[in-house]
Amino acid sequence: MNKKADLIKNNKSIAMLAPTFALDFKYPNIIGMLRHLGFDKVTELTYGARMVNWAYADYVKSHPDQKLFISSPCPTVVSFIQSQYPEFAEFLMPIVSPMAAMAMIYKKHHPDYKVVFISPCHAKENIEAPKFPDFIDAVMTLQELKQIFNEEGIKEDDFKKDYYFDSFVREYTKIYPISGGLASTSHLGKLFKEGEISVTDGILNIRKILEDIKTGESKYRFLDLLNCDGGCIGGPAINNKDLSVEEKKKIILEYTSQSSEHTMGKHEGKVDYAKDIDFGTVL
Ligand code: SF4
């Protein structure tokens, strides 16, 4: 018996879906499938991403003299910088990822629920989640989820109803998994001059940009860095790994458009759900 499936079935539980799920599962069928598996609630990370965006903007505004800012939602990039480029570690922004932010929000309102993140990579489980044991009870990759659905006989075509996420607010940060999603959804452009923001994915490109900053060749002040090619859509634990980056982007953008007409607009603006939560962290 799968231990993670047991955790879901034997407890009140919440599935937090990384938006990369759209590469592997149909929407909104996936919501019905997860509920059938045993989840009491199913949500995205997007509300957490919104809170992280605001925390980034506040951090930048409150550090006007800082010469460089590095975003930190990717645990692989954080570890890479800490181990390979320790001289840049002080520029990592000490703010949690959308996964951790969303888990904090859910645990505040539903402390008796188990929070399970459904992830495109193992780094979230092995590197990041252990830092937040009070908020994240388990991480399941998209590949593991597919396997569990197969074992349980849960089929996409059996879930064709109009399912809705258990959302707090209207969402608009669904493009986070695409490289540059953070920079484009956080309105950071207003806080930097033209040409000061760099969006970079892939570890070789990240290494190059850090080297260029070291030698003074590059004048970037905000780095939006993700380890995988194309961003989290290149995550190694996605089932549909063989699609090209362009094909993956197209699927995510189609999903964004489809689901935007389908959100719970009446809940827009309920930011009080995250009031008094500290989204700062020690990296
Ligand atoms: S960029 Fe890759 S390693 Fe980093 S969080 Fe996304 S999927 Fe995981």
mmCIF file of C-alpha atoms in Angstrom, residues 189 191-197 221:
data_model
loop_
_atom_site.group_PDB
_atom_site.id
_atom_site.type_symbol
_atom_site.label_atom_id
_atom_site.label_comp_id
_atom_site.label_asym_id
_atom_site.label_seq_id
_atom_site.Cartn_x
_atom_site.Cartn_y
_atom_site.Cartn_z
ATOM 1 C CA GLY A 189 9.505 46.039 -13.510
ATOM 2 C CA LEU A 191 10.982 48.878 -9.158
ATOM 3 C CA PHE A 192 13.949 48.465 -11.514
ATOM 4 C CA LYS A 193 15.319 50.335 -14.492
ATOM 5 C CA GLU A 194 15.060 48.853 -17.965
ATOM 6 C CA GLY A 195 17.607 46.080 -18.439
ATOM 7 C CA GLU A 196 18.149 45.462 -14.713
ATOM 8 C CA ILE A 197 15.983 42.306 -14.557
ATOM 9 C CA ARG A 221 20.040 43.902 -10.248
#
